[in-house]
Amino acid sequence: MNIYNENAIGQGWRSQTRQNTHLYAEDVKAKATKTADILGIPCEDECGLSEYPNLPDSIHPGVLSGQALMDLLEDAKVKGYAIPAVNCVTSSSINACLEAARRNDAPIMIQFSSGGSQFYAGKGLDNSNYQAAIAGAVSGAFHVRTMAEQYGVPVILHTDHCAKKLLPWVDGLLEASERYYEQHGEPLFSSHMIDLSEEPIEENIEICQDYLKRMDKMGMVLEMELGITGGEEDGVNNEDVDKDELYSKPEEIHQVYEALSPISDKFTVAAAFGNVHGVYAGDIELRPPILDSAQKYITEKLGAKAPKDKKPVYFVFHGGSGSSVEDIREAIGYGCIKMNIDTDTQWSYWSGIRDFEKKYSPYLQTQIGNPDGEDKPNKKFYDPRECIRAAEVSTVDRLQMAFEDLNCQNVLGLDPPKEPANTLGPRRGGLPV
C-alpha cells in the first residue's frame, strides 16, 4: 500500500497509528517490570525513578522500547542533540558507557556487533550457527538491563551491522525478545540494524519490511542502512569502494521512507553522506547537506502530511570517529539523532591500559621485587582490576568529549552523581588510576 497515492488511507491511517501506539505504550506500562524487581536486587536512588525532569514521562531508567524509545528519539530531534552509540565487547566497556552517561546526565545507546557478541560469549565457544554470537548478545543484554537501572540512565539496547549472511544472528535475538516480551510485556532489545547496503535496493527494502513487521509487534525500532559506509569495521571492508557509493540520493531515501512508513514509524535510516568507519588520513569528504536535501524532498512529497518540523526521517550517523565537530552538529541539525562511536573508544580503552603500564612499569615486571624493595610484592599492581579500571576511566573521559560534541549533556535533568562510597579494591581501595 502506498500512503501517498489516491488510494491511500491518509490522515486516518496516521491517526490510527498514533492511537495504536498510545494503547501499546499503556499496555507496556501496565506489564513492564523493573529488572531489579525481576532479579530481586536493590533499586535505590536514581534506579527508583519513574521519569526524568527534562524528558517525556514515558522515559525511565533502564532499557527503552515502544513509545518511550520513540519519545526519546523525537526529543533528540526536536532539541537538537544526538545519542552516542558505542560498540561494546565486555561488561567492562558496558559499565564505562553507563558511567559516562550518568556523568553527562544523558541517555546512551549500547550496541553489539556480531563479532563483539561472539567475543562476549567467549572465543572458546563454537559459532558455526551463530549460537555463540546469539548467546553473547543475550548475555550482554541482560547485563545492560541489570546495570542501566542501577546507574539511573535510559539506554537504547541495539545491535550493529547485520549483513545478509548474518541474518540468522538477528533472528535468534528476535526469538529471545519475543520470549521476553511474552513474560514482561517488552522486548529484550530496543532495536536492531539490518545492513543490506551491499544488496540491490529493492531487496534491501523488501527484507527490511519483513523485519519491521515482526519487530513492530514488540515496539522495537529497525535501523536500516542505505548506501555504503566506507572504511573497515568488524570484518566488513569497504576501504576500496567507489566514492560515488558513499553518498545516498534523496530519491533513494524517499523510496525507503515510502516503503516502511505504512508498516510503522519505528525505523531510522543510516544514509550515506561520505561516512567512513575508522580514522583515516585519506581524502574523506562528509556531505551533511545530503541529509537536509532528503528531508526537504520527502517533506515536499508528503505535502500536508509532513511533520511540523519538516524532518520526517530519523537519521543515524555511522563512521563518526574522527569527524569534525562542525560536520557532526550540522548533521544533527538535519535530523541525525544517533552517532556511532567505536574506533575512538577502542583507542581510549587501549590507551588507558598503555598509560597504566607506563606509569607502573617497574612494578609490573615480576611478582616480587620493585623499586621499593627486593622483597616487596606487586600483586596490587598486576591485579587485572587495576589496568581494566584505568581503561574504563580513559573511556569515560573520551565519551565525555563525545557527549559534548553531540550536544548530549544535561538532558535528563538530574543532579550530578554522588561520589561512590564503599568501592573496595585490591589492598584497601586499589591504586589511584
Short mmCIF file of C-alpha atoms in Angstrom, two decimals:
data_model
loop_
_atom_site.label_atom_id
_atom_site.label_comp_id
_atom_site.label_asym_id
_atom_site.label_seq_id
_atom_site.Cartn_x
_atom_site.Cartn_y
_atom_site.Cartn_z
CA MET A 1 0.00 0.00 0.00
CA ASN A 2 1.32 3.47 -0.91
CA ILE A 3 0.17 6.06 1.61
CA TYR A 4 0.85 8.90 -0.81
CA ASN A 5 -1.40 7.90 -3.76
CA GLU A 6 -5.11 8.47 -4.25
CA ASN A 7 -5.99 5.10 -2.73
CA ALA A 8 -4.13 5.80 0.49
CA ILE A 9 -5.87 5.79 3.81
CA GLY A 10 -4.26 9.17 4.50
CA GLN A 11 -4.81 11.07 7.71
CA GLY A 12 -6.96 8.32 9.17
CA TRP A 13 -4.06 5.89 8.96
CA ARG A 14 -1.76 8.22 10.87
CA SER A 15 -4.42 8.90 13.49
CA GLN A 16 -4.97 5.17 13.97
CA THR A 17 -1.21 4.61 14.19
CA ARG A 18 -0.94 7.19 16.96
CA GLN A 19 -3.88 5.60 18.76
CA ASN A 20 -2.38 2.11 18.47
CA THR A 21 0.97 3.42 19.66
CA HIS A 22 -0.68 5.02 22.68
CA LEU A 23 -2.50 1.79 23.50
CA TYR A 24 0.76 -0.13 23.12
CA ALA A 25 2.53 2.28 25.47
CA GLU A 26 -0.21 1.90 28.10
CA ASP A 27 -0.08 -1.89 27.72
CA VAL A 28 3.68 -1.95 28.22
CA LYS A 29 3.46 0.41 31.18
CA ALA A 30 0.99 -1.95 32.82
CA LYS A 31 3.03 -5.10 32.17
CA ALA A 32 6.66 -3.97 32.34
CA THR A 33 8.61 -4.68 35.49
CA LYS A 34 11.98 -3.34 36.54
CA THR A 35 14.81 -5.78 36.01
CA ALA A 36 15.74 -5.16 39.65
CA ASP A 37 12.34 -6.49 40.70
CA ILE A 38 12.61 -9.48 38.39
CA LEU A 39 16.04 -10.39 39.78
CA GLY A 40 15.33 -9.38 43.36
CA ILE A 41 18.20 -6.89 43.67
CA PRO A 42 18.22 -3.42 45.31
CA CYS A 43 16.84 -0.47 43.33
CA GLU A 44 17.59 2.76 45.18
CA ASP A 45 18.25 6.43 44.37
CA GLU A 46 18.07 7.09 40.58
CA CYS A 47 17.25 3.44 39.94
CA GLY A 48 13.86 4.02 41.54
CA LEU A 49 12.92 6.95 39.30
CA SER A 50 9.84 6.54 37.14
CA GLU A 51 10.65 9.54 34.91
CA TYR A 52 13.09 12.44 34.42
CA PRO A 53 12.58 16.18 35.00
CA ASN A 54 13.58 17.20 31.45
CA LEU A 55 12.11 14.35 29.38
CA PRO A 56 8.67 12.98 28.47
CA ASP A 57 7.24 10.95 31.35
CA SER A 58 7.37 7.72 29.33
CA ILE A 59 11.19 7.69 29.55
CA HIS A 60 12.65 5.91 32.57
CA PRO A 61 15.93 4.41 33.85
CA GLY A 62 16.86 1.20 32.06
CA VAL A 63 16.33 -0.17 28.57
CA LEU A 64 13.70 1.61 26.47
CA SER A 65 11.32 0.30 23.83
CA GLY A 66 7.98 1.25 22.28
CA GLN A 67 6.65 4.73 22.92
CA ALA A 68 9.38 5.57 25.43
CA LEU A 69 12.02 4.88 22.79
CA MET A 70 10.21 6.92 20.15
CA ASP A 71 9.69 9.77 22.61
CA LEU A 72 13.44 9.85 23.25
CA LEU A 73 14.29 9.91 19.55
CA GLU A 74 11.76 12.70 18.97
CA ASP A 75 13.13 14.67 21.93
CA ALA A 76 16.62 14.42 20.44
CA LYS A 77 15.42 15.58 17.02
CA VAL A 78 13.40 18.49 18.40
CA LYS A 79 16.01 19.71 20.89
CA GLY A 80 18.99 19.17 18.59
CA TYR A 81 21.14 16.51 20.21
CA ALA A 82 22.29 13.06 19.14
CA ILE A 83 22.77 9.98 21.30
CA PRO A 84 26.22 8.36 21.31
CA ALA A 85 26.09 4.70 20.27
CA VAL A 86 29.03 2.67 21.50
CA ASN A 87 30.01 -0.84 20.43
CA CYS A 88 30.76 -2.95 23.49
CA VAL A 89 32.57 -6.27 23.77
CA THR A 90 32.83 -6.78 27.56
CA SER A 91 30.91 -5.95 30.73
CA SER A 92 33.74 -3.51 31.49
CA SER A 93 33.10 -1.49 28.32
CA ILE A 94 29.36 -1.51 29.08
CA ASN A 95 29.97 -0.18 32.58
CA ALA A 96 32.19 2.60 31.22
CA CYS A 97 29.36 3.67 28.89
CA LEU A 98 26.84 3.74 31.72
CA GLU A 99 29.21 5.67 33.97
CA ALA A 100 29.81 8.21 31.21
CA ALA A 101 26.09 8.60 30.56
CA ARG A 102 25.35 9.27 34.22
CA ARG A 103 28.25 11.72 34.47
CA ASN A 104 26.86 13.64 31.50
CA ASP A 105 23.24 13.38 32.67
CA ALA A 106 22.27 11.84 29.36
CA PRO A 107 20.89 8.79 27.56
CA ILE A 108 23.19 6.41 25.71
CA MET A 109 22.93 3.65 23.13
CA ILE A 110 24.84 0.44 23.83
CA GLN A 111 25.22 -1.87 20.88
CA PHE A 112 26.78 -5.19 19.94
CA SER A 113 28.16 -6.32 16.61
CA SER A 114 28.08 -10.00 15.68
CA GLY A 115 31.82 -10.29 16.28
CA GLY A 116 31.56 -8.37 19.54
CA SER A 117 28.71 -10.63 20.63
CA GLN A 118 30.79 -13.70 19.90
CA PHE A 119 33.67 -12.26 21.91
CA TYR A 120 31.30 -11.50 24.79
CA ALA A 121 30.33 -15.18 24.84
CA GLY A 122 33.97 -16.28 24.69
CA LYS A 123 36.16 -17.46 21.84
CA GLY A 124 36.13 -20.93 23.37
CA LEU A 125 32.57 -21.48 22.10
CA ASP A 126 31.74 -22.79 18.65
CA ASN A 127 29.92 -20.27 16.48
CA SER A 128 29.01 -22.43 13.47
CA ASN A 129 25.32 -21.45 13.53
CA TYR A 130 25.97 -18.12 15.24
CA GLN A 131 24.96 -19.72 18.52
CA ALA A 132 27.88 -18.12 20.36
CA ALA A 133 27.08 -14.68 18.90
CA ILE A 134 23.42 -15.10 19.87
CA ALA A 135 24.29 -16.23 23.40
CA GLY A 136 26.84 -13.46 23.82
CA ALA A 137 24.43 -10.72 22.75
CA VAL A 138 21.68 -12.08 25.00
CA SER A 139 24.11 -12.27 27.92
CA GLY A 140 25.23 -8.70 27.25
CA ALA A 141 21.61 -7.59 27.02
CA PHE A 142 20.83 -8.91 30.48
CA HIS A 143 23.93 -7.20 31.87
CA VAL A 144 22.82 -3.90 30.30
CA ARG A 145 19.27 -4.33 31.61
CA THR A 146 20.54 -5.03 35.11
CA MET A 147 23.09 -2.23 35.34
CA ALA A 148 21.39 0.55 33.35
CA GLU A 149 18.76 0.84 36.07
CA GLN A 150 21.43 0.93 38.76
CA TYR A 151 23.18 3.84 37.02
CA GLY A 152 19.81 5.55 36.59
CA VAL A 153 20.12 6.28 32.86
CA PRO A 154 17.89 5.50 29.89
CA VAL A 155 19.51 3.13 27.41
CA ILE A 156 18.75 2.07 23.86
CA LEU A 157 19.95 -1.53 23.57
CA HIS A 158 20.90 -2.12 19.96
CA THR A 159 22.78 -4.44 17.62
CA ASP A 160 25.02 -3.03 14.91
CA HIS A 161 25.63 -4.02 11.27
CA CYS A 162 23.92 -7.23 10.21
CA ALA A 163 24.71 -8.19 6.62
CA LYS A 164 22.62 -10.74 4.74
CA LYS A 165 24.74 -13.69 5.82
CA LEU A 166 24.32 -12.65 9.46
CA LEU A 167 20.51 -12.55 9.45
CA PRO A 168 20.31 -15.85 11.43
CA TRP A 169 22.08 -14.00 14.26
CA VAL A 170 19.37 -11.33 14.44
CA ASP A 171 16.68 -13.99 14.01
CA GLY A 172 17.97 -15.67 17.17
CA LEU A 173 17.92 -12.37 19.03
CA LEU A 174 14.38 -11.63 17.88
CA GLU A 175 13.29 -15.01 19.19
CA ALA A 176 14.86 -14.09 22.53
CA SER A 177 12.98 -10.76 22.51
CA GLU A 178 9.71 -12.49 21.65
CA ARG A 179 10.10 -14.83 24.61
CA TYR A 180 10.99 -11.92 26.88
CA TYR A 181 8.01 -9.95 25.57
CA GLU A 182 5.62 -12.77 26.43
CA GLN A 183 6.81 -12.69 30.03
CA HIS A 184 7.40 -8.99 30.63
CA GLY A 185 5.46 -7.00 28.03
CA GLU A 186 8.56 -5.55 26.40
CA PRO A 187 11.34 -6.90 24.13
CA LEU A 188 14.78 -7.85 25.39
CA PHE A 189 16.43 -5.46 22.90
CA SER A 190 15.31 -1.98 21.87
CA SER A 191 16.33 -2.17 18.22
CA HIS A 192 18.34 -3.97 15.57
CA MET A 193 20.19 -2.83 12.49
CA ILE A 194 19.71 -4.66 9.21
CA ASP A 195 22.57 -3.73 6.88
CA LEU A 196 21.79 -4.85 3.34
CA SER A 197 23.51 -1.89 1.74
CA GLU A 198 25.53 -4.23 -0.49
CA GLU A 199 22.35 -5.76 -1.92
CA PRO A 200 20.06 -4.23 -4.58
CA ILE A 201 17.92 -1.51 -3.00
CA GLU A 202 14.68 -3.37 -3.81
CA GLU A 203 15.88 -6.45 -1.93
CA ASN A 204 17.17 -4.28 0.91
CA ILE A 205 13.78 -2.65 1.32
CA GLU A 206 11.76 -5.87 0.96
CA ILE A 207 13.71 -7.69 3.66
CA CYS A 208 13.60 -4.65 5.96
CA GLN A 209 9.82 -4.50 5.54
CA ASP A 210 9.51 -8.09 6.72
CA TYR A 211 11.69 -7.46 9.77
CA LEU A 212 9.91 -4.22 10.65
CA LYS A 213 6.57 -6.03 10.68
CA ARG A 214 7.94 -8.59 13.11
CA MET A 215 9.70 -6.02 15.30
CA ASP A 216 6.86 -3.51 15.44
CA LYS A 217 4.66 -6.06 17.23
CA MET A 218 7.01 -5.70 20.23
CA GLY A 219 7.64 -1.96 19.92
CA MET A 220 11.16 -2.38 18.53
CA VAL A 221 12.91 0.02 16.16
CA LEU A 222 14.55 -1.07 12.90
CA GLU A 223 17.68 0.69 11.70
CA MET A 224 18.40 0.14 8.02
CA GLU A 225 21.47 1.18 6.04
CA LEU A 226 21.17 2.81 2.66
CA GLY A 227 24.34 3.27 0.65
CA ILE A 228 27.76 2.14 1.78
CA THR A 229 29.81 3.37 4.73
CA GLY A 230 33.48 3.33 3.78
CA GLY A 231 36.44 2.05 5.77
CA GLU A 232 36.60 -1.19 7.75
CA GLU A 233 34.71 -2.40 10.79
CA ASP A 234 34.28 -5.83 12.36
CA GLY A 235 35.50 -7.69 9.28
CA VAL A 236 33.49 -5.67 6.73
CA ASN A 237 35.99 -3.89 4.49
CA ASN A 238 34.84 -1.07 2.20
CA GLU A 239 38.15 0.77 2.03
CA ASP A 240 38.34 0.47 -1.77
CA VAL A 241 34.70 1.24 -2.54
CA ASP A 242 33.89 3.73 -5.32
CA LYS A 243 33.40 7.18 -3.78
CA ASP A 244 30.09 7.65 -5.57
CA GLU A 245 28.70 4.77 -3.47
CA LEU A 246 29.38 6.78 -0.28
CA TYR A 247 26.56 9.25 -0.98
CA SER A 248 22.84 8.44 -0.87
CA LYS A 249 20.36 10.19 -3.13
CA PRO A 250 17.21 11.93 -1.80
CA GLU A 251 15.10 9.78 -4.12
CA GLU A 252 16.52 6.60 -2.57
CA ILE A 253 15.87 7.82 0.98
CA HIS A 254 12.31 8.72 -0.03
CA GLN A 255 11.89 5.25 -1.52
CA VAL A 256 12.80 3.77 1.87
CA TYR A 257 10.52 6.13 3.76
CA GLU A 258 7.62 5.41 1.44
CA ALA A 259 8.06 1.65 1.85
CA LEU A 260 8.49 1.49 5.63
CA SER A 261 6.11 4.21 6.88
CA PRO A 262 2.90 2.27 6.17
CA ILE A 263 4.19 -0.50 8.43
CA SER A 264 5.41 1.58 11.36
CA ASP A 265 7.08 4.84 12.32
CA LYS A 266 9.66 2.88 14.32
CA PHE A 267 12.59 3.00 11.92
CA THR A 268 15.76 5.01 11.42
CA VAL A 269 17.91 5.38 8.34
CA ALA A 270 21.70 5.17 8.13
CA ALA A 271 22.05 7.13 4.91
CA ALA A 272 25.48 7.50 3.35
CA PHE A 273 26.87 11.03 3.21
CA GLY A 274 30.57 10.22 2.95
CA ASN A 275 30.79 8.35 6.26
CA VAL A 276 33.84 6.19 6.87
CA HIS A 277 34.42 3.68 9.65
CA GLY A 278 37.68 4.23 11.49
CA VAL A 279 40.11 7.14 11.48
CA TYR A 280 41.91 7.69 8.19
CA ALA A 281 44.34 10.21 6.80
CA GLY A 282 42.95 9.84 3.28
CA ASP A 283 40.68 12.05 1.21
CA ILE A 284 37.34 11.80 3.01
CA GLU A 285 34.57 14.31 2.41
CA LEU A 286 31.49 14.34 4.58
CA ARG A 287 28.46 16.00 2.99
CA PRO A 288 25.81 16.50 5.70
CA PRO A 289 23.65 18.66 3.36
CA ILE A 290 22.65 15.36 1.70
CA LEU A 291 20.51 14.72 4.78
CA ASP A 292 18.94 18.16 4.54
CA SER A 293 18.14 17.64 0.86
CA ALA A 294 16.45 14.35 1.66
CA GLN A 295 14.34 15.85 4.44
CA LYS A 296 13.19 18.63 2.12
CA TYR A 297 12.50 16.21 -0.73
CA ILE A 298 10.37 13.91 1.43
CA THR A 299 8.60 16.84 3.08
CA GLU A 300 7.60 18.11 -0.34
CA LYS A 301 6.31 14.67 -1.31
CA LEU A 302 4.30 14.41 1.91
CA GLY A 303 2.71 17.82 1.49
CA ALA A 304 0.13 18.45 4.20
CA LYS A 305 1.02 15.13 5.85
CA ALA A 306 4.59 16.28 6.59
CA PRO A 307 5.56 16.79 10.26
CA LYS A 308 5.71 20.37 11.52
CA ASP A 309 9.50 20.30 11.90
CA LYS A 310 9.85 19.20 8.24
CA LYS A 311 12.20 16.43 9.31
CA PRO A 312 10.26 13.23 8.65
CA VAL A 313 13.32 10.93 8.84
CA TYR A 314 15.30 9.92 11.91
CA PHE A 315 18.85 9.74 10.55
CA VAL A 316 21.79 7.95 12.16
CA PHE A 317 25.45 8.83 11.66
CA HIS A 318 27.75 5.86 11.05
CA GLY A 319 31.51 6.26 10.96
CA GLY A 320 31.58 9.16 13.41
CA SER A 321 35.09 8.67 14.83
CA GLY A 322 37.45 11.37 13.63
CA SER A 323 34.67 13.62 12.26
CA SER A 324 34.83 17.36 12.87
CA VAL A 325 32.51 18.92 15.43
CA GLU A 326 31.18 21.19 12.68
CA ASP A 327 30.15 18.24 10.50
CA ILE A 328 28.65 16.40 13.47
CA ARG A 329 26.49 19.31 14.57
CA GLU A 330 25.44 20.11 11.03
CA ALA A 331 24.20 16.53 10.66
CA ILE A 332 22.32 16.82 13.97
CA GLY A 333 20.61 19.93 12.63
CA TYR A 334 19.29 17.86 9.73
CA GLY A 335 17.66 15.25 11.94
CA CYS A 336 20.54 12.96 12.92
CA ILE A 337 19.63 11.56 16.34
CA LYS A 338 22.40 8.98 16.85
CA MET A 339 26.13 8.72 16.10
CA ASN A 340 28.20 5.55 16.24
CA ILE A 341 31.43 5.70 18.21
CA ASP A 342 33.66 2.65 18.05
CA THR A 343 37.18 3.39 16.83
CA ASP A 344 37.79 6.23 19.29
CA THR A 345 36.54 4.25 22.27
CA GLN A 346 38.64 1.26 21.25
CA TRP A 347 41.66 3.57 21.28
CA SER A 348 40.70 5.18 24.60
CA TYR A 349 40.33 1.77 26.25
CA TRP A 350 43.72 0.65 24.98
CA SER A 351 45.44 3.94 25.83
CA GLY A 352 44.21 3.64 29.42
CA ILE A 353 45.95 0.27 29.73
CA ARG A 354 49.05 1.55 27.91
CA ASP A 355 49.38 4.58 30.20
CA PHE A 356 48.84 2.42 33.28
CA GLU A 357 51.66 0.11 32.22
CA LYS A 358 53.93 3.06 31.54
CA LYS A 359 53.19 4.65 34.91
CA TYR A 360 53.74 1.47 36.95
CA SER A 361 56.16 -0.40 34.70
CA PRO A 362 58.79 -1.15 37.42
CA TYR A 363 56.04 -2.80 39.49
CA LEU A 364 54.73 -4.95 36.64
CA GLN A 365 57.81 -6.99 35.71
CA THR A 366 57.83 -9.58 38.48
CA GLN A 367 55.52 -10.82 41.21
CA ILE A 368 58.00 -9.86 43.92
CA GLY A 369 60.58 -7.10 43.84
CA ASN A 370 60.23 -3.43 42.80
CA PRO A 371 61.90 -0.06 43.40
CA ASP A 372 60.58 -0.12 46.98
CA GLY A 373 62.46 -3.30 47.84
CA GLU A 374 63.52 -6.71 46.54
CA ASP A 375 61.02 -8.44 48.80
CA LYS A 376 58.07 -6.16 48.07
CA PRO A 377 55.07 -7.85 46.38
CA ASN A 378 53.48 -6.39 43.25
CA LYS A 379 50.07 -8.04 43.47
CA LYS A 380 48.10 -4.82 43.81
CA PHE A 381 49.70 -3.52 40.59
CA TYR A 382 49.14 -6.52 38.32
CA ASP A 383 45.68 -7.28 39.68
CA PRO A 384 43.61 -7.08 36.45
CA ARG A 385 41.08 -4.80 38.13
CA GLU A 386 43.69 -2.04 38.12
CA CYS A 387 44.55 -1.87 34.44
CA ILE A 388 40.91 -2.54 33.48
CA ARG A 389 39.76 0.34 35.67
CA ALA A 390 42.39 2.55 34.04
CA ALA A 391 40.90 1.61 30.66
CA GLU A 392 37.40 2.45 31.90
CA VAL A 393 38.45 5.85 33.23
CA SER A 394 40.12 6.68 29.92
CA THR A 395 36.98 5.62 28.02
CA VAL A 396 34.68 7.64 30.27
CA ASP A 397 36.85 10.71 29.63
CA ARG A 398 36.73 10.15 25.86
CA LEU A 399 32.99 9.66 25.90
CA GLN A 400 32.61 12.95 27.75
CA MET A 401 34.04 14.61 24.65
CA ALA A 402 31.52 12.72 22.51
CA PHE A 403 28.57 13.79 24.66
CA GLU A 404 29.74 17.39 24.38
CA ASP A 405 30.21 17.20 20.60
CA LEU A 406 26.71 15.74 20.23
CA ASN A 407 25.04 18.42 22.41
CA CYS A 408 24.01 15.49 24.60
CA GLN A 409 24.63 16.82 28.11
CA ASN A 410 22.21 17.74 30.93
CA VAL A 411 19.41 16.01 29.01
CA LEU A 412 17.82 14.15 31.94
CA GLY A 413 17.72 16.98 34.47
CA LEU A 414 19.33 15.09 37.37
CA ASP A 415 21.79 16.41 39.91
CA PRO A 416 25.45 15.41 39.46
CA PRO A 417 26.08 11.82 40.61
CA LYS A 418 27.28 11.29 44.15
CA GLU A 419 30.84 10.16 44.73
CA PRO A 420 30.73 6.34 45.02
CA ALA A 421 31.25 5.03 48.54
CA ASN A 422 32.46 1.66 49.81
CA THR A 423 34.15 0.86 46.48
CA LEU A 424 36.50 -1.85 47.66
CA GLY A 425 39.52 -2.77 45.57
CA PRO A 426 42.82 -4.58 45.86
CA ARG A 427 44.69 -3.71 49.00
CA ARG A 428 42.35 -1.19 50.66
CA GLY A 429 40.84 0.51 47.66
CA GLY A 430 43.35 -0.01 44.92
CA LEU A 431 45.59 2.42 43.11
CA PRO A 432 44.65 6.00 42.15
CA VAL A 433 44.33 5.29 38.42
#
